[in-house]
Coordinates of C-alpha atoms in Angstrom, one line a residue:
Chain A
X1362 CA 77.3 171.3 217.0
X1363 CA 78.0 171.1 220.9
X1364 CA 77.8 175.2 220.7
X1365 CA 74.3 175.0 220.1
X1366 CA 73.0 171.9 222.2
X1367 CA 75.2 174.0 225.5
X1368 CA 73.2 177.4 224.3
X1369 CA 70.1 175.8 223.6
X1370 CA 68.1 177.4 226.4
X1371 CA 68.6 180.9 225.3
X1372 CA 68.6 180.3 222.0
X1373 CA 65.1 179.3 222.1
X1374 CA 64.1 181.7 224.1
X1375 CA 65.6 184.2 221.5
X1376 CA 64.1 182.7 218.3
X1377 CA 60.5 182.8 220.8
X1378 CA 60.8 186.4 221.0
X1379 CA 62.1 186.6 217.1
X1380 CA 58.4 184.7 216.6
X1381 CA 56.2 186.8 219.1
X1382 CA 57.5 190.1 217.6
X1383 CA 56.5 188.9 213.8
X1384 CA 53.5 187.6 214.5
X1385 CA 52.5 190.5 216.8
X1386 CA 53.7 192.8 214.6
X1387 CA 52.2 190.9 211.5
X1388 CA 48.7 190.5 212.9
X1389 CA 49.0 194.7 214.2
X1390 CA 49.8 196.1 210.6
X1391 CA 47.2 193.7 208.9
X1392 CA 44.7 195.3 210.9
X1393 CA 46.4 199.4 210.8
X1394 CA 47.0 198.3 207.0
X1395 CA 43.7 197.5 206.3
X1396 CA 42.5 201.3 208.1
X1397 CA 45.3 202.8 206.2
X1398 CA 44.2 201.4 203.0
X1399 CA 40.1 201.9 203.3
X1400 CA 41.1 205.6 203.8
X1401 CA 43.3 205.5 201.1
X1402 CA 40.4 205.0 198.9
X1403 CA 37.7 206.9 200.4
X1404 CA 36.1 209.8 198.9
X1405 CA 37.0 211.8 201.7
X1406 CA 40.1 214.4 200.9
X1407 CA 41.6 214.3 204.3
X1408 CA 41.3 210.9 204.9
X1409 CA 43.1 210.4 201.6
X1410 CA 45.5 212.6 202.2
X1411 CA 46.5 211.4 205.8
X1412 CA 46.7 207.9 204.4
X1413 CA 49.4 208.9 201.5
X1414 CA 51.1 211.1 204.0
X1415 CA 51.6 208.4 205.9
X1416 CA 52.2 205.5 203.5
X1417 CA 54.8 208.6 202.4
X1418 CA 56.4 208.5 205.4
X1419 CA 57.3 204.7 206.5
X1420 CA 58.0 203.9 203.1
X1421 CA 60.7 206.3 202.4
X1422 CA 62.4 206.4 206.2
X1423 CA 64.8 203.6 207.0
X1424 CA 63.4 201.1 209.4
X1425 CA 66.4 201.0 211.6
X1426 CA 66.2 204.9 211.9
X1427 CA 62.4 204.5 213.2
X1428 CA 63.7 202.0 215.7
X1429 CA 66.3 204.4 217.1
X1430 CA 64.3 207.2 217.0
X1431 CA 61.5 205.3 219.0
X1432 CA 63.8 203.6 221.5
X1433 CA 65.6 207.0 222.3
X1434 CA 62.9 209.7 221.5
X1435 CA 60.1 208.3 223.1
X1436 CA 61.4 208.2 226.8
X1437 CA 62.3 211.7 226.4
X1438 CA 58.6 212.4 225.5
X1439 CA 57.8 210.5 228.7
X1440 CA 56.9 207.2 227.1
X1441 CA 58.5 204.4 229.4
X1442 CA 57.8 201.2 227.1
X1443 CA 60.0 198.2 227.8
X1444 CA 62.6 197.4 224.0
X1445 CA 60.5 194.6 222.8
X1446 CA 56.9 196.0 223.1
X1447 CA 59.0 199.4 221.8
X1448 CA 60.1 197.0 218.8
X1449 CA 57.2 195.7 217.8
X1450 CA 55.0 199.1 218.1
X1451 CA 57.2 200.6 215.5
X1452 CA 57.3 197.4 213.1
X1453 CA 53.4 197.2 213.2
X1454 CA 53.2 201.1 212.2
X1455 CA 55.9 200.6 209.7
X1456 CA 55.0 197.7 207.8
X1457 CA 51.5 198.5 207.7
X1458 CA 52.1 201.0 205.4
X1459 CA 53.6 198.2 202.9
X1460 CA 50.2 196.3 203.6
X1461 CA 48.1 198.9 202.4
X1462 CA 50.2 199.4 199.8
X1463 CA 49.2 195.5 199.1
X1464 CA 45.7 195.9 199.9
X1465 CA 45.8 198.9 197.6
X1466 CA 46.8 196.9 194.4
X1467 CA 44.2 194.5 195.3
X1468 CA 41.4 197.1 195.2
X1469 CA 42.1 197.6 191.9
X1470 CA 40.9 194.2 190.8
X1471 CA 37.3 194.9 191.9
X1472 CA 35.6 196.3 188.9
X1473 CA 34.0 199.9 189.2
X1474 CA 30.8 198.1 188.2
X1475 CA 30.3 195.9 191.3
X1476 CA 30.6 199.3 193.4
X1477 CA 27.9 201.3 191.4
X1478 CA 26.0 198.2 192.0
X1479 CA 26.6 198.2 195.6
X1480 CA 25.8 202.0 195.5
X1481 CA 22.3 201.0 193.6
X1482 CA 21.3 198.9 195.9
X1483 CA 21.3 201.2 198.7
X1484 CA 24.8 200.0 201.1
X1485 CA 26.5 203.2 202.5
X1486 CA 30.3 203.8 201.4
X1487 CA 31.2 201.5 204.8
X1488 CA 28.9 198.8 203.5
X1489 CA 30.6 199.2 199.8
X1490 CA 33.9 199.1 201.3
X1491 CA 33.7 196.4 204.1
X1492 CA 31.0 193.9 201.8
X1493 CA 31.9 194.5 198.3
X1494 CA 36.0 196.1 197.6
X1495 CA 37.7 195.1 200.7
X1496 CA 37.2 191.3 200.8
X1497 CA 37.9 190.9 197.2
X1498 CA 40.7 193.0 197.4
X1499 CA 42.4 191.3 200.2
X1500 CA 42.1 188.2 198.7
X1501 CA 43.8 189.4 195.6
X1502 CA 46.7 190.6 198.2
X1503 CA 47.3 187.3 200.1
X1504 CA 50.6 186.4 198.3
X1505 CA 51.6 190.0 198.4
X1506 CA 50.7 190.5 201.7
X1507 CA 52.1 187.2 202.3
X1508 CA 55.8 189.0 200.9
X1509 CA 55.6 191.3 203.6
X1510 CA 55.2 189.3 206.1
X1511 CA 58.6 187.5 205.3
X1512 CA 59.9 190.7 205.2
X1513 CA 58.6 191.7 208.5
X1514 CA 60.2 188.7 209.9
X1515 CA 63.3 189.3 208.3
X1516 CA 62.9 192.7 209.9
X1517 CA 62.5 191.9 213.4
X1518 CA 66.5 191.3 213.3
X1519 CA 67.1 194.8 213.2
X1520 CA 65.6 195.1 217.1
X1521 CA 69.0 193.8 217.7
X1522 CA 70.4 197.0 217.2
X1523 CA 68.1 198.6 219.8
X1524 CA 69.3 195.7 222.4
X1525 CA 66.1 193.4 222.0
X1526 CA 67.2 190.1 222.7
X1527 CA 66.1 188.1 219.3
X1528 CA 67.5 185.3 217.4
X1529 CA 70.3 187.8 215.3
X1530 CA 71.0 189.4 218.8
X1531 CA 71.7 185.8 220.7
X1532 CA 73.5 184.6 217.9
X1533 CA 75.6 187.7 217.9
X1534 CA 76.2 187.1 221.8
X1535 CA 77.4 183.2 221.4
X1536 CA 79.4 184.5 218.6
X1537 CA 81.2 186.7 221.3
X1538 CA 81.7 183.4 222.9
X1539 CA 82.8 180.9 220.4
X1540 CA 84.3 182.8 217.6
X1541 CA 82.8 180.8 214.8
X1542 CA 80.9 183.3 212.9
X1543 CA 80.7 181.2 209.8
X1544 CA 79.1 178.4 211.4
X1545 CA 76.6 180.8 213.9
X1546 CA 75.3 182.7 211.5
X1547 CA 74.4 180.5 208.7
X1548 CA 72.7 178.6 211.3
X1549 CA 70.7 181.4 212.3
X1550 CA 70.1 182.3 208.5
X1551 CA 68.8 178.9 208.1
X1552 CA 66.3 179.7 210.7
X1553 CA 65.2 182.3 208.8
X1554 CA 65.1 180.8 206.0
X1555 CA 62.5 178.4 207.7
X1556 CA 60.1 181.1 208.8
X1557 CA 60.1 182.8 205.6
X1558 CA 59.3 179.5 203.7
X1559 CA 56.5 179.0 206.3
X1560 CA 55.0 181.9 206.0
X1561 CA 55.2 181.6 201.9
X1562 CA 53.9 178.2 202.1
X1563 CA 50.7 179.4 204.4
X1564 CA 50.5 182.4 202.0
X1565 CA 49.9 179.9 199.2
X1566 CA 47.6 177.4 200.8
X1567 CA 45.5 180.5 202.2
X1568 CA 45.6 182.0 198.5
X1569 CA 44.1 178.9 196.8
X1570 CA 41.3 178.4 199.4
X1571 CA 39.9 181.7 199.4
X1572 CA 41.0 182.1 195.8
X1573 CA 37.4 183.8 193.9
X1574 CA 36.1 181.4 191.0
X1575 CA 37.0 183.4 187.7
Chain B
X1155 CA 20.2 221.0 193.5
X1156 CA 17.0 222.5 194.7
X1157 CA 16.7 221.4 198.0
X1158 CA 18.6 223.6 200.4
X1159 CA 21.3 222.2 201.8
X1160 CA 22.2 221.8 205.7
X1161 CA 17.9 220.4 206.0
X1162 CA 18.2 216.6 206.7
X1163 CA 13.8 217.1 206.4
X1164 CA 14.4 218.3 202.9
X1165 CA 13.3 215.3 200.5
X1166 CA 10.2 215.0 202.5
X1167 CA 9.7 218.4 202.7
X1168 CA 10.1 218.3 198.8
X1169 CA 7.0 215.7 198.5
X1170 CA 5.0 216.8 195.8
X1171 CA 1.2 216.0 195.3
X1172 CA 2.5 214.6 192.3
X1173 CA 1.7 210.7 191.7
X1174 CA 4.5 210.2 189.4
X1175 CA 7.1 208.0 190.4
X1176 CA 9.6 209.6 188.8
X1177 CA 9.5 213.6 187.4
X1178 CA 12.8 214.6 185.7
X1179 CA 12.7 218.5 185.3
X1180 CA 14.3 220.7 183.1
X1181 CA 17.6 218.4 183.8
X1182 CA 20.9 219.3 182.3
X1183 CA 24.0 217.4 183.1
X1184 CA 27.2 217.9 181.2
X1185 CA 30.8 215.9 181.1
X1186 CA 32.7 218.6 180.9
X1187 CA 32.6 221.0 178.0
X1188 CA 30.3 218.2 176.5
X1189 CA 26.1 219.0 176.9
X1190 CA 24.8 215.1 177.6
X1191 CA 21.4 216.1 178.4
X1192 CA 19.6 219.2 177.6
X1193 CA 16.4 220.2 179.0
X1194 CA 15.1 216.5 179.7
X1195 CA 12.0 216.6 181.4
X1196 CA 9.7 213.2 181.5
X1197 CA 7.5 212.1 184.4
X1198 CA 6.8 208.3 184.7
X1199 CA 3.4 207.2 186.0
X1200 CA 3.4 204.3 188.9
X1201 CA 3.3 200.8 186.7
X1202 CA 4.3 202.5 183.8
X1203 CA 6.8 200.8 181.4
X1204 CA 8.9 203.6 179.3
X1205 CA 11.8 202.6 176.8
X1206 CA 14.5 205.0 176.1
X1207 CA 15.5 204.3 172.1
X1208 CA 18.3 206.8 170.5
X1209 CA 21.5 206.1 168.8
X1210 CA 24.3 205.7 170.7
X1211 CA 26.0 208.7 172.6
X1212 CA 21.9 210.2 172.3
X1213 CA 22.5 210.5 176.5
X1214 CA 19.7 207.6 177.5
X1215 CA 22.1 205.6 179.3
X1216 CA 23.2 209.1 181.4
X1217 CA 19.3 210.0 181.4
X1218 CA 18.7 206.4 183.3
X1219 CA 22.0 206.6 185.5
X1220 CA 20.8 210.2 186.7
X1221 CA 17.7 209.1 188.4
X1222 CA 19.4 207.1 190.8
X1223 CA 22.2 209.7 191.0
X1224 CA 25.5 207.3 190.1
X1225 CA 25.6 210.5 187.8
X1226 CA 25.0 213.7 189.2
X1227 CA 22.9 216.4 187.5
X1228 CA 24.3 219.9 186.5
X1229 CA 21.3 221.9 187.1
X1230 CA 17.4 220.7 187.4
X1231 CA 15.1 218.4 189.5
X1232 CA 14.8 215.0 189.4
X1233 CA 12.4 213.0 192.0
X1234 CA 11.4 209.9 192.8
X1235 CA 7.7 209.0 194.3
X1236 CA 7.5 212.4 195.5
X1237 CA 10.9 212.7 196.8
X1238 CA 13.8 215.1 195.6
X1239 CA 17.1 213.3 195.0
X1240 CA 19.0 214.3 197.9
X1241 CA 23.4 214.6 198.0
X1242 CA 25.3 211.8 198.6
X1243 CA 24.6 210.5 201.9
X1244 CA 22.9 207.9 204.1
X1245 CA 19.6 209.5 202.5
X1246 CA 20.2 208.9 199.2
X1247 CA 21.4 205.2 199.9
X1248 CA 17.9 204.8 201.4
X1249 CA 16.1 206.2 198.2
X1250 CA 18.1 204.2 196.2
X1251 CA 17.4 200.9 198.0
X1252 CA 13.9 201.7 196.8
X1253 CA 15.2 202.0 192.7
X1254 CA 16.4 198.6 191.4
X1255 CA 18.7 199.1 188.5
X1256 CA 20.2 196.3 186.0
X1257 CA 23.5 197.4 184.4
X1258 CA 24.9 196.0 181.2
X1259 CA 27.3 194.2 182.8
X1260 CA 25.6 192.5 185.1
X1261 CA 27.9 193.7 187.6
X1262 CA 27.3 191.1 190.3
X1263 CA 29.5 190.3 193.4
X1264 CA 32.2 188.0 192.1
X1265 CA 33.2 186.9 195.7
X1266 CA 29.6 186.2 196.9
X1267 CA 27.1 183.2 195.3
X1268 CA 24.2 183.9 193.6
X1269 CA 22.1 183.7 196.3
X1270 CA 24.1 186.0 198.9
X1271 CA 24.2 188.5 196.1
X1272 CA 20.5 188.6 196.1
X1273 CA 20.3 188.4 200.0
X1274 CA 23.0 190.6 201.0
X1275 CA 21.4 193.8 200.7
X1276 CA 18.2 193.2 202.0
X1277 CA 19.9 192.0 205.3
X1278 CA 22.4 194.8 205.2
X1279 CA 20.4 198.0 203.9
X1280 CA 16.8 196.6 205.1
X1281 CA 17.9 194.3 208.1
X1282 CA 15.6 191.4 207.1
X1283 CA 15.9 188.4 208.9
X1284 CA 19.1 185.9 207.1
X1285 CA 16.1 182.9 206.5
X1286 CA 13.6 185.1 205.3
X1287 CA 16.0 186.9 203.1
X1288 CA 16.8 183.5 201.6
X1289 CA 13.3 182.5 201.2
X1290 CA 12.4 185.5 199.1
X1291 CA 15.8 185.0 197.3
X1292 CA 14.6 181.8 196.4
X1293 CA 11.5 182.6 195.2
X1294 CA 13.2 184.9 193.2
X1295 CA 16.2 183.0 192.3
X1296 CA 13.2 180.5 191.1
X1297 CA 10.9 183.1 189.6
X1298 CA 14.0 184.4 186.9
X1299 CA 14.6 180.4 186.2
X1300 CA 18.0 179.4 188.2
X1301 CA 17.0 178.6 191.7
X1302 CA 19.3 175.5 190.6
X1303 CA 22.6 178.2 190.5
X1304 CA 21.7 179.7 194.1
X1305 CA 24.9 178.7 195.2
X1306 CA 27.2 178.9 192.4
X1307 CA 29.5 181.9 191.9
X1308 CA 28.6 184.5 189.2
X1309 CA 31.8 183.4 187.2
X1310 CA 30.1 179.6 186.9
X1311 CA 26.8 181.1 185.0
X1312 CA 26.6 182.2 181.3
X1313 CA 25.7 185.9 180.4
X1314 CA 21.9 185.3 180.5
X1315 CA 21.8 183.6 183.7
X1316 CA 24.2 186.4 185.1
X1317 CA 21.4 189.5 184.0
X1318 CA 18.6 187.1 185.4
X1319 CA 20.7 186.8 188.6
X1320 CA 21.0 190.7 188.7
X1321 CA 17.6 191.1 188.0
X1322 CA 16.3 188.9 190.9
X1323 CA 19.2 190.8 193.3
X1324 CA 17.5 194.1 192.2
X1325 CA 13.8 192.8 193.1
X1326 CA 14.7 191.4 196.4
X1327 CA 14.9 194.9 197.6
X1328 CA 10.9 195.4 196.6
X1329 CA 11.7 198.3 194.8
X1330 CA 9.5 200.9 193.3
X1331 CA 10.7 201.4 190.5
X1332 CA 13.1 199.6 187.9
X1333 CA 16.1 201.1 185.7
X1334 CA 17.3 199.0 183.1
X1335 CA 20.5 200.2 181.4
X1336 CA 21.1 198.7 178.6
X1337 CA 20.8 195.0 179.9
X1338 CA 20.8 192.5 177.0
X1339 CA 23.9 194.6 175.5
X1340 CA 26.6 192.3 176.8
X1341 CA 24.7 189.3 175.9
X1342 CA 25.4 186.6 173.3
X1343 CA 22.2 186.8 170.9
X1344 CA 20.9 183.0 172.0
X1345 CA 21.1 184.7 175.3
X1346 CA 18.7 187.9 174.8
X1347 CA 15.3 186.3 174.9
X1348 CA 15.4 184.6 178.2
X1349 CA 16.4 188.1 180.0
X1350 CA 13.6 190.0 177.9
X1351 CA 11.0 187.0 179.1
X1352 CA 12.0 187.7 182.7
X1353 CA 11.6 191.6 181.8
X1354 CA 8.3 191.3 179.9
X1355 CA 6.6 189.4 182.9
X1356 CA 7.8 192.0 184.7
X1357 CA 5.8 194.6 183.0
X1358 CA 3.1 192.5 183.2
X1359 CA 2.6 192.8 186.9
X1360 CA 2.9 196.1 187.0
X1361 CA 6.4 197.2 187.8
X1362 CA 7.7 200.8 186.9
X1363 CA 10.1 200.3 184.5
X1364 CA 12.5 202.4 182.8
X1365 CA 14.5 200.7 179.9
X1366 CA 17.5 202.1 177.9
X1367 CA 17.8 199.0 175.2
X1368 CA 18.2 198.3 171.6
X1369 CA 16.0 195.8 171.6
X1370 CA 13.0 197.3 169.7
X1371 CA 10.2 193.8 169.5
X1372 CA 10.7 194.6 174.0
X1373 CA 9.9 197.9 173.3
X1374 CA 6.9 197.3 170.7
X1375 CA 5.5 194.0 173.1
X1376 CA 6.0 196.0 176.7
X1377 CA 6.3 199.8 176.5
X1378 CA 3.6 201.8 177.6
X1379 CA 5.4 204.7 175.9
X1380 CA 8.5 204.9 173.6
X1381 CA 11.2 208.5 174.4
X1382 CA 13.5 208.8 171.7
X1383 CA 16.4 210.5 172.7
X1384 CA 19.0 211.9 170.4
X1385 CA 21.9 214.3 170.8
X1386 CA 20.7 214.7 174.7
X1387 CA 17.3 215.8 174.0
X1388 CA 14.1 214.4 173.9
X1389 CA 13.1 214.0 170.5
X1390 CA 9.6 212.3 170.7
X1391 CA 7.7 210.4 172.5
X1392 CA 4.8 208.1 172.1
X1393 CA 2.9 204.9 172.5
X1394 CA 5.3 202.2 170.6
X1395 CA 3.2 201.1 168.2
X1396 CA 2.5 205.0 167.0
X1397 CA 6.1 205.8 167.3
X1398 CA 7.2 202.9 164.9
X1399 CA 4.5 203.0 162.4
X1400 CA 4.4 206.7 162.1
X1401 CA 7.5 208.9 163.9
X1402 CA 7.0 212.3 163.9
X1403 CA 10.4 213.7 163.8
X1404 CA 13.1 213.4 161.0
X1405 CA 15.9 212.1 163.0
X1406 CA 13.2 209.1 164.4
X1407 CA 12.7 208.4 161.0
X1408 CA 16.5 208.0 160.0
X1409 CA 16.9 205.9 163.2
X1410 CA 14.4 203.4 162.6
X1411 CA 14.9 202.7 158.8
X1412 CA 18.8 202.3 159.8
X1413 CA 18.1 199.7 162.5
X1414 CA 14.7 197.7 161.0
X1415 CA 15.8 197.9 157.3
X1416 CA 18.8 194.7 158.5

């Protein structure tokens, strides 16, 4: 245990940035989900079609190939961004598209009814969308929303491979040192572990209380 | 549609001298390869209460639909107080605020209470004040019979206090005129009277009303006039008591004796 108590400083440190990304990056693609998703179900052709092409896109290109491409393509195209921020640009516009996806599944729990009603009474298509499908529908995507979330967490490990220093990344480094792999990284997958049941456990509690009565 | 497109000054351009409130001309409207309506032309008069009878799949729940434009027409003119029903738009959302409709299925906001689904679109679409919005929700709430349920959720309340609910969301716009499609459909039979009350006293006071219903004593106690509708057209039309005493037409008369003689 004396590995970790001497390492505890940047261990910390680490598993702070392996937070900050998440919930940075969780917070950004709730709100570029949400966009994606309300275009998603517009009327409007080439809103529709923009959001699917890009839903397309994240969704079928590995994660760790996005992070690559950003942290090498993106200074040739004269964008100077330090690895984190880098990190958790491409994590927001990545798991968004699994949010809207979410959000997505959600809107079809609002009944077409409640929207002719909403047309009836006069709201504009932003007034259906924002008063009417999209609060419903994002309450009937907490838990799946809540899924990728853990999975974004779970993702923020790969930033190691671009050289962000994050909890994976120091372990890796004090594994350099000590040689006790075994020990290192089932520690670290415990702290995992943690963060996912946290953020399942919020999920839940956030489900019930704004849970519509049925 | 008639009016020319690219004119935001169109649907008042298109006022009519006509005191109608609503004038459906020569309207077709097909699903399809499927002809729903077929020359269907019927003005209603301000305060006037007109119930659509016809069997089902006659077209009188697409005739009610069209004049708010959830459907749209194929070919024709439809207007309401004077004013052509323009494309989908931020126009149209204004002339609809001004038509109340009452869907089978209630069709409330499941996520709002009773009471915010009557204010919300008078704050939203008119931008009345939140207290005074909840005043005349009240009133309204009160006026239908379950000001007690303004803060329960639509799923809490039975059928018939669900349609009363919608009812009083539809009036707290103020609007002009009233479609009613098909609203004690989806109700348990206990359950029908209390929304036809509510609709009668309606009529009373003078709203425009358009109903699509089944229910023939509400057409016989508050019609003004009775349009049969069947296979998409206009059949006849008359006062109720004329058109169930003595229909003109063959196909009224094979209607009526199938639904009075149970």
């Amino acid at each position: 245990m004396d590995i970790f108590v001497d390492s505890a400083g940047p261990l910390l440190a680490a598993l702070g940035t392996t937070v900050v990304m998440a919930v940075v990056a969780g917070i950004g693609s709730l709100i570029v989900g949400t966009l994606i998703a309300a275009a998603r179900i517009s009327p409007i052709p080439v809103l529709r079609g923009a959001a699917f092409a890009y839903v397309q896109f994240f969704v079928n290109v590995p994660l760790l190939v996005l992070l690559i491409l950003a942290v090498f393509a993106l200074p040739d195209a004269g964008i100077l961004m330090p690895l984190a921020p880098t990190t958790v640009v491409v994590l927001t516009l990545y798991e968004a598209a699994y949010v809207a996806e979410a959000i997505r599944s959600g809107v079809n729990t609002v009944g077409n009814g409640q929207i002719e009603a909403s047309r009836a009474l006069g709201f504009t298509l932003g007034q259906t969308l924002s008063l009417v499908v999209l609060p419903q529908s994002l309450r009937a995507a907490v838990q799946p929303i809540g899924n990728v979330m853990i999975a974004l967490t779970m993702n923020t490990a790969l930033a190691a491979a671009v050289g962000v220093v994050e909890l994976t990344s120091a372990a890796n480094k004090l594994n350099l040192v000590e040689a006790q792999p075994i020990l290192i990284f089932t520690a670290a997958g415990l702290v995992y572990m943690l963060l996912a049941l946290i953020i399942g456990l919020s999920a839940g509690r956030i489900e019930r209380k704004v849970a519509i009565v049925r | 549609m008639a009016h020319a497109p690219g004119t935001p000054t169109a649907s008042s351009a298109a006022r009519t001298a006509s005191t109608d409130m609503v004038v459906m001309t020569d309207v077709q409207k097909h699903f399809g390869e499927h002809h729903v309506l077929k020359d269907v032309s019927l003005s209603i008069a301000p305060q006037e209460v007109v119930v659509v009878v016809g069997p089902s799949g006659s077209g009188k729940s697409t005739l009610c639909r069209c004049i708010n434009r959830l459907e749209t027409i194929t070919s024709g003119d439809i207007r309401i107080d004077g004013v052509t029903l323009p494309q989908e738009g931020k126009a149209l959302a204004q002339l609809r605020a001004d038509v109340g409709m009452v869907f089978q299925s209630f069709n409330l906001f499941a996520h709002r209470t009773i009471l915010e689904n009557v204010t919300l679109a008078p704050i939203k679409v008119r931008g009345e004040k939140k207290k005074d919005a909840e005043k005349h929700g009240l009133e309204l709430l009160d006026r239908v019979g379950i000001a007690d349920k303004a803060d329960s959720f639509p799923a809490q309340l039975s059928g018939g206090q669900q349609q009363r609910a919608a009812i009083a969301r539809a009036l707290a716009m103020r609007p002009k005129v009233m479609l009613f499609d098909e609203p004690t459909s989806a109700l348990d039979p206990e359950m029908v009277t209390e929304v036809l009350d509510v609709m009668v006293s309606l009529a009373k006071e003078g709203m425009t009303m358009v109903v699509v219903t089944h229910e023939m004593g509400f057409a016989r106690r508050a019609a003004d006039r009775v349009v049969f509708m069947d296979d998409g057209r206009i059949v006849e039309q008359n006062t109720p008591a004329e058109f169930f005493d003595h229909p003109e037409s063959e196909r009224a008369r094979a209607f009526l004796s199938k639904i009075l003689t149970h």
